[in-house]
Amino acid sequence: MSLWQAEAPSNIALIKYMGKTDPQSHLPANASLSYTLDHLVTRVEIEAVDGDHDRWSPLASEEFGALELSAMGQEKFLRFFAQAKKEFGIEGHHLVRSGNNFPSDCGLASSASSFAALTLATYELAKECGGDRQAIDSWTREDLSALSRKGSGSSCRSFFSPWALWRGEGARPLELPLPKLFHQAVVVSSAVKLVSSREAHGRVTSSELFNGRVERAERRLAQLLSALETSNWAEAHELVWSEFWDMQALFETSKPAFGYLSANSLKVIELLREIWVQTKDGPLVTMDAGPNVHLLYRPDQIKLAERIRDELSSFAQVIEAPLGSVPRGSK
Ligand code: PMV
């Protein structure tokens, strides 16, 4: 029995993708910049099966598991799988298994890692069973990123680590003179989102603040790249902070308005603001379309990360990269 498999990480955007110029193929209204979360990984395994349709089932192994996909989620996943198979000229039907190495019920979006892993696993299948093998062999990671975008926009950034810049069709890697950052996801709620990110992309265009959003995001991206290139951490923090509030403001001024922040999200944000006010330093802080807060630390801030984790543990679950993955005290 042949098995084709791949793994891909999740990513967190510092400049957000919010709004599309083409809702069908997920072409973004503005460019976005992300940091890849190498410790939050989806694994996909594909197996050929008899029958007349593709199927999905959860992957259960020691390291990967804990993934539940709604009927709609499964349908979206398999629809993209069919599209990718067509692209590569793959015939027949398959069982697709997927699992995360992080809990699925913790409110962390896993669509980026899931679709990137599905694209990569389908490519493995294509190299053996696809139509034009020569053409398939010439596919680059950028090509795969652009294909993955058609399944889930933000997944196209998961092909590059640690930094990915997505403009137009697909993402590309970005070299920045920064050390590997330490990531914490502060999970305050694992409730299913009432407004999906797909719907959010559409609804934000009804906000008056969407006028000028593309220009704001592009300007902020240029400023953030310059801050990161010159290791101006305080400036980077300010820009990343403004950017996530910009997106939350779009949500709250849409018609009808919606939002994801909870009382505990605000508690986390207040603590982080306090730290920055008092010490003029702290992690980069951002949020996605959800109530949870993402923190990125320089390696010399590990002690601070441990302190923040302890302070938040009474009301939040903190999921973080293994400490050994970041050299302590290095800059
Ligand atoms: O890829 P989607 O359609 O799930 O969009 C997600 C967009 C945000 O996560 C809210 C922001 C981003 O750039 O990742």
XYZ file of C-alpha atoms and ligand atoms in Angstrom:
345
model
C 0.000 0.000 0.000
C 1.434 3.371 -1.013
C 1.197 6.325 1.303
C 2.027 9.916 0.348
C 2.604 12.255 3.215
C 3.694 15.747 4.170
C 3.772 18.143 7.084
C 3.398 21.915 7.160
C 3.461 24.573 9.874
C 0.968 27.272 10.728
C 1.786 30.970 10.526
C 0.732 34.192 12.187
C 0.332 37.374 10.168
C 1.888 40.590 11.442
C 0.435 42.529 8.529
C -2.957 40.958 7.940
C -4.640 39.587 4.877
C -8.178 40.914 5.238
C -10.301 41.533 2.151
C -10.019 39.914 -1.270
C -10.005 41.144 -4.841
C -11.155 37.695 -5.969
C -13.207 35.779 -3.405
C -13.176 32.545 -5.456
C -9.429 32.098 -5.715
C -8.539 34.137 -2.610
C -6.528 36.905 -4.216
C -5.758 39.368 -1.418
C -6.645 43.062 -1.350
C -3.235 43.845 0.185
C 0.128 42.223 0.779
C 0.688 40.458 4.112
C 3.694 39.445 6.187
C 3.811 36.439 8.495
C 6.011 34.608 10.943
C 5.930 30.826 10.551
C 4.990 28.814 13.642
C 7.239 25.809 13.161
C 5.958 24.155 16.343
C 2.288 24.080 15.252
C 2.185 21.483 12.521
C -0.412 19.568 10.467
C 0.410 16.220 8.944
C -1.476 14.865 5.926
C -1.368 11.286 4.640
C -2.932 10.214 1.345
C -3.775 6.672 0.335
C -5.348 5.395 -2.891
C -8.731 3.699 -2.312
C -11.333 1.894 -4.378
C -14.690 3.580 -4.714
C -16.133 6.552 -6.452
C -15.242 9.448 -4.170
C -12.481 10.919 -1.991
C -12.833 10.643 1.755
C -11.335 12.331 4.799
C -10.651 10.875 8.213
C -8.741 12.095 11.268
C -5.151 10.969 11.586
C -4.352 9.350 14.876
C -0.749 8.858 15.907
C 1.273 9.613 19.002
C 2.422 12.974 17.769
C -0.434 13.959 15.499
C -4.143 13.774 16.159
C -6.829 15.746 17.890
C -8.333 17.075 14.684
C -12.048 17.271 14.151
C -13.345 18.689 10.910
C -16.968 19.733 10.542
C -18.879 18.373 7.540
C -18.351 21.766 5.896
C -14.649 21.733 6.767
C -14.251 18.264 5.246
C -16.111 19.336 2.137
C -13.835 22.390 1.691
C -10.724 20.282 2.253
C -11.759 17.599 -0.244
C -12.938 20.158 -2.785
C -9.471 21.662 -2.807
C -7.901 18.193 -2.958
C -9.969 17.479 -6.109
C -8.819 20.799 -7.601
C -5.166 20.046 -6.841
C -5.492 16.505 -8.291
C -6.948 17.972 -11.470
C -4.088 20.471 -11.678
C -1.564 17.599 -11.530
C -3.577 15.182 -13.681
C -4.020 12.635 -10.867
C -6.694 10.005 -11.427
C -8.600 7.774 -9.014
C -9.897 8.251 -5.515
C -8.145 8.682 -2.222
C -8.446 8.663 1.511
C -6.963 11.811 3.038
C -6.028 11.696 6.722
C -4.947 14.762 8.620
C -3.969 15.579 12.156
C -2.413 18.410 14.114
C 0.333 18.256 16.718
C -1.619 20.882 18.682
C -5.083 20.595 20.220
C -7.842 21.369 17.718
C -10.262 22.499 20.387
C -8.120 25.386 21.536
C -9.228 28.077 19.139
C -6.026 28.147 17.068
C -6.795 28.390 13.390
C -5.307 25.400 11.655
C -6.458 26.052 8.127
C -3.079 27.492 7.060
C -1.119 24.424 8.159
C -3.837 22.007 6.949
C -4.060 23.331 3.405
C -0.303 23.750 3.057
C 0.222 20.146 4.208
C -2.516 18.930 1.848
C -0.881 20.748 -1.077
C 2.527 19.264 -0.248
C 1.148 15.730 0.234
C -0.780 15.982 -3.055
C 2.447 17.070 -4.736
C 4.167 13.928 -3.375
C 1.324 11.900 -4.891
C 1.623 13.855 -8.165
C 5.332 13.076 -8.498
C 4.451 9.366 -8.684
C 0.958 9.338 -10.150
C 0.502 12.684 -11.900
C 0.053 13.301 -15.638
C 3.018 15.225 -17.003
C 5.831 14.179 -14.602
C 8.413 16.439 -16.200
C 6.202 19.476 -15.730
C 5.374 18.340 -12.189
C 9.054 17.997 -11.280
C 9.630 21.592 -12.309
C 7.151 22.978 -9.744
C 8.830 25.306 -7.250
C 7.810 26.028 -3.660
C 6.468 29.370 -4.900
C 4.246 27.477 -7.393
C 2.989 25.215 -4.598
C 2.328 28.264 -2.423
C 0.196 29.790 -5.189
C -1.752 26.545 -5.598
C -2.338 26.262 -1.847
C -3.692 29.820 -1.815
C -6.637 28.587 -3.867
C -7.616 26.325 -0.954
C -6.979 28.757 1.894
C -5.394 32.161 1.370
C -3.223 32.318 4.470
C -1.858 28.791 3.823
C 0.321 30.154 0.989
C 2.587 31.766 3.591
C 3.260 28.446 5.374
C 5.698 27.349 2.646
C 8.514 29.532 3.883
C 10.123 29.912 7.271
C 10.574 31.968 9.326
C 9.266 34.954 7.315
C 6.889 34.943 4.368
C 5.648 37.829 2.274
C 2.484 37.278 0.260
C 1.591 39.593 -2.573
C -0.799 38.539 -5.357
C -0.646 34.918 -6.510
C 1.535 33.443 -3.796
C 4.085 33.998 -1.064
C 7.858 34.123 -1.111
C 10.507 33.797 1.588
C 11.991 36.877 3.126
C 15.434 37.289 4.697
C 15.414 39.500 7.767
C 18.387 40.100 10.067
C 16.570 38.788 13.128
C 17.123 35.697 15.269
C 14.491 32.975 15.519
C 11.647 34.343 17.624
C 9.898 32.556 20.480
C 6.150 32.181 20.020
C 3.382 31.904 22.582
C -0.287 31.506 21.721
C -2.387 32.719 24.634
C -5.600 30.753 24.288
C -8.441 32.370 26.224
C -11.270 30.590 24.453
C -11.705 27.552 22.279
C -15.266 28.325 21.236
C -16.086 27.880 17.552
C -16.053 31.229 15.739
C -19.485 32.671 15.012
C -18.175 34.479 11.940
C -15.740 32.478 9.821
C -12.696 34.225 8.380
C -14.145 33.573 4.932
C -17.210 35.605 5.883
C -15.091 38.245 7.613
C -13.183 38.903 4.348
C -16.478 39.758 2.672
C -18.084 41.694 5.492
C -15.197 44.076 6.175
C -15.754 45.724 2.801
C -18.990 47.171 4.237
C -17.004 49.106 6.862
C -16.352 52.803 6.231
C -12.842 52.109 7.472
C -12.254 49.772 4.543
C -11.773 52.960 2.513
C -8.032 53.429 2.720
C -7.404 50.021 4.330
C -5.291 48.741 1.433
C -3.118 51.870 1.489
C -2.796 51.690 5.290
C -1.774 48.038 5.200
C 0.755 48.613 2.419
C 2.236 51.637 4.182
C 2.432 49.757 7.473
C 4.058 46.804 5.720
C 6.797 49.034 4.286
C 7.336 50.613 7.719
C 7.408 47.242 9.471
C 9.899 45.793 7.012
C 12.141 48.779 7.583
C 11.797 48.423 11.400
C 12.607 44.702 11.237
C 15.528 45.255 8.874
C 17.046 47.743 11.316
C 16.098 45.639 14.385
C 13.969 48.507 15.693
C 11.893 46.297 18.001
C 9.862 49.070 19.674
C 8.811 50.442 16.293
C 7.959 46.921 15.088
C 5.847 46.383 18.215
C 3.930 49.614 17.640
C 3.210 48.775 13.998
C 2.135 45.181 14.738
C -0.086 46.468 17.565
C -1.733 49.076 15.305
C -2.238 46.482 12.599
C -4.192 44.021 14.696
C -6.368 46.804 16.081
C -6.925 48.027 12.530
C -8.330 44.605 11.630
C -10.448 44.389 14.814
C -11.798 47.880 14.036
C -12.782 46.726 10.544
C -14.748 43.871 12.113
C -16.498 46.102 14.631
C -17.440 48.735 12.032
C -18.742 46.263 9.442
C -22.440 46.201 8.714
C -23.543 44.212 10.609
C -20.713 44.572 13.118
C -18.985 41.525 14.552
C -15.990 40.844 16.728
C -13.951 38.169 18.465
C -12.475 39.815 21.555
C -13.584 38.522 24.942
C -13.086 39.960 28.426
C -10.081 37.664 28.846
C -8.565 38.770 25.515
C -8.669 42.309 26.909
C -7.065 41.181 30.161
C -4.136 39.732 28.188
C -3.840 42.843 26.029
C -3.921 45.115 29.092
C -1.137 43.160 30.750
C 1.002 43.416 27.618
C 0.293 47.125 27.268
C 1.273 47.669 30.915
C 4.571 45.825 30.368
C 5.372 47.964 27.349
C 4.452 51.198 29.138
C 6.539 50.364 32.183
C 9.616 48.811 30.580
C 9.523 50.216 27.014
C 10.028 46.625 25.924
C 8.034 43.400 25.520
C 6.959 40.887 22.898
C 5.302 41.713 19.588
C 1.550 41.327 20.184
C -1.013 40.350 17.577
C -4.425 38.756 17.201
C -6.174 36.963 14.370
C -9.874 36.552 13.637
C -10.359 35.038 17.082
C -10.140 35.847 20.795
C -6.623 34.466 21.317
C -3.443 36.501 21.499
C -0.133 35.702 19.798
C 3.159 36.860 21.296
C 6.576 36.841 19.624
C 9.684 37.318 21.745
C 13.344 37.891 20.978
C 15.565 35.120 22.395
C 16.843 37.464 25.138
C 13.261 37.843 26.413
C 12.718 34.208 27.428
C 12.584 35.086 31.134
C 9.847 37.605 30.367
C 7.994 34.932 28.355
C 8.114 32.607 31.366
C 6.836 35.366 33.657
C 3.971 36.240 31.318
C 3.054 32.561 30.959
C 2.847 32.238 34.759
C 0.783 35.408 35.122
C -1.726 34.278 32.507
C -2.032 30.647 33.546
C -4.993 31.240 35.885
C -7.322 32.066 32.996
C -5.569 31.120 29.741
C -3.834 28.154 28.179
C -0.425 29.169 26.875
C 0.831 27.069 23.978
C 4.465 27.735 23.181
C 7.390 26.539 21.128
C 9.685 24.107 22.965
C 12.117 26.287 24.925
C 15.142 24.476 23.498
C 14.216 25.715 20.022
C 15.432 29.222 20.819
C 18.965 29.781 22.070
C 18.640 31.578 25.424
C 20.108 35.024 25.748
C 21.323 35.196 22.137
C 20.396 38.230 20.129
O -6.889 32.182 4.960
P -8.140 32.630 5.602
O -9.235 32.852 4.638
O -8.549 31.770 6.771
O -7.905 34.123 6.183
C -7.362 34.341 7.432
C -7.013 35.763 7.574
C -6.466 36.146 8.943
O -6.028 35.015 9.644
C -7.532 36.829 9.774
C -5.302 37.120 8.777
C -4.088 36.528 8.108
O -3.445 37.245 7.342
O -3.741 35.352 8.383
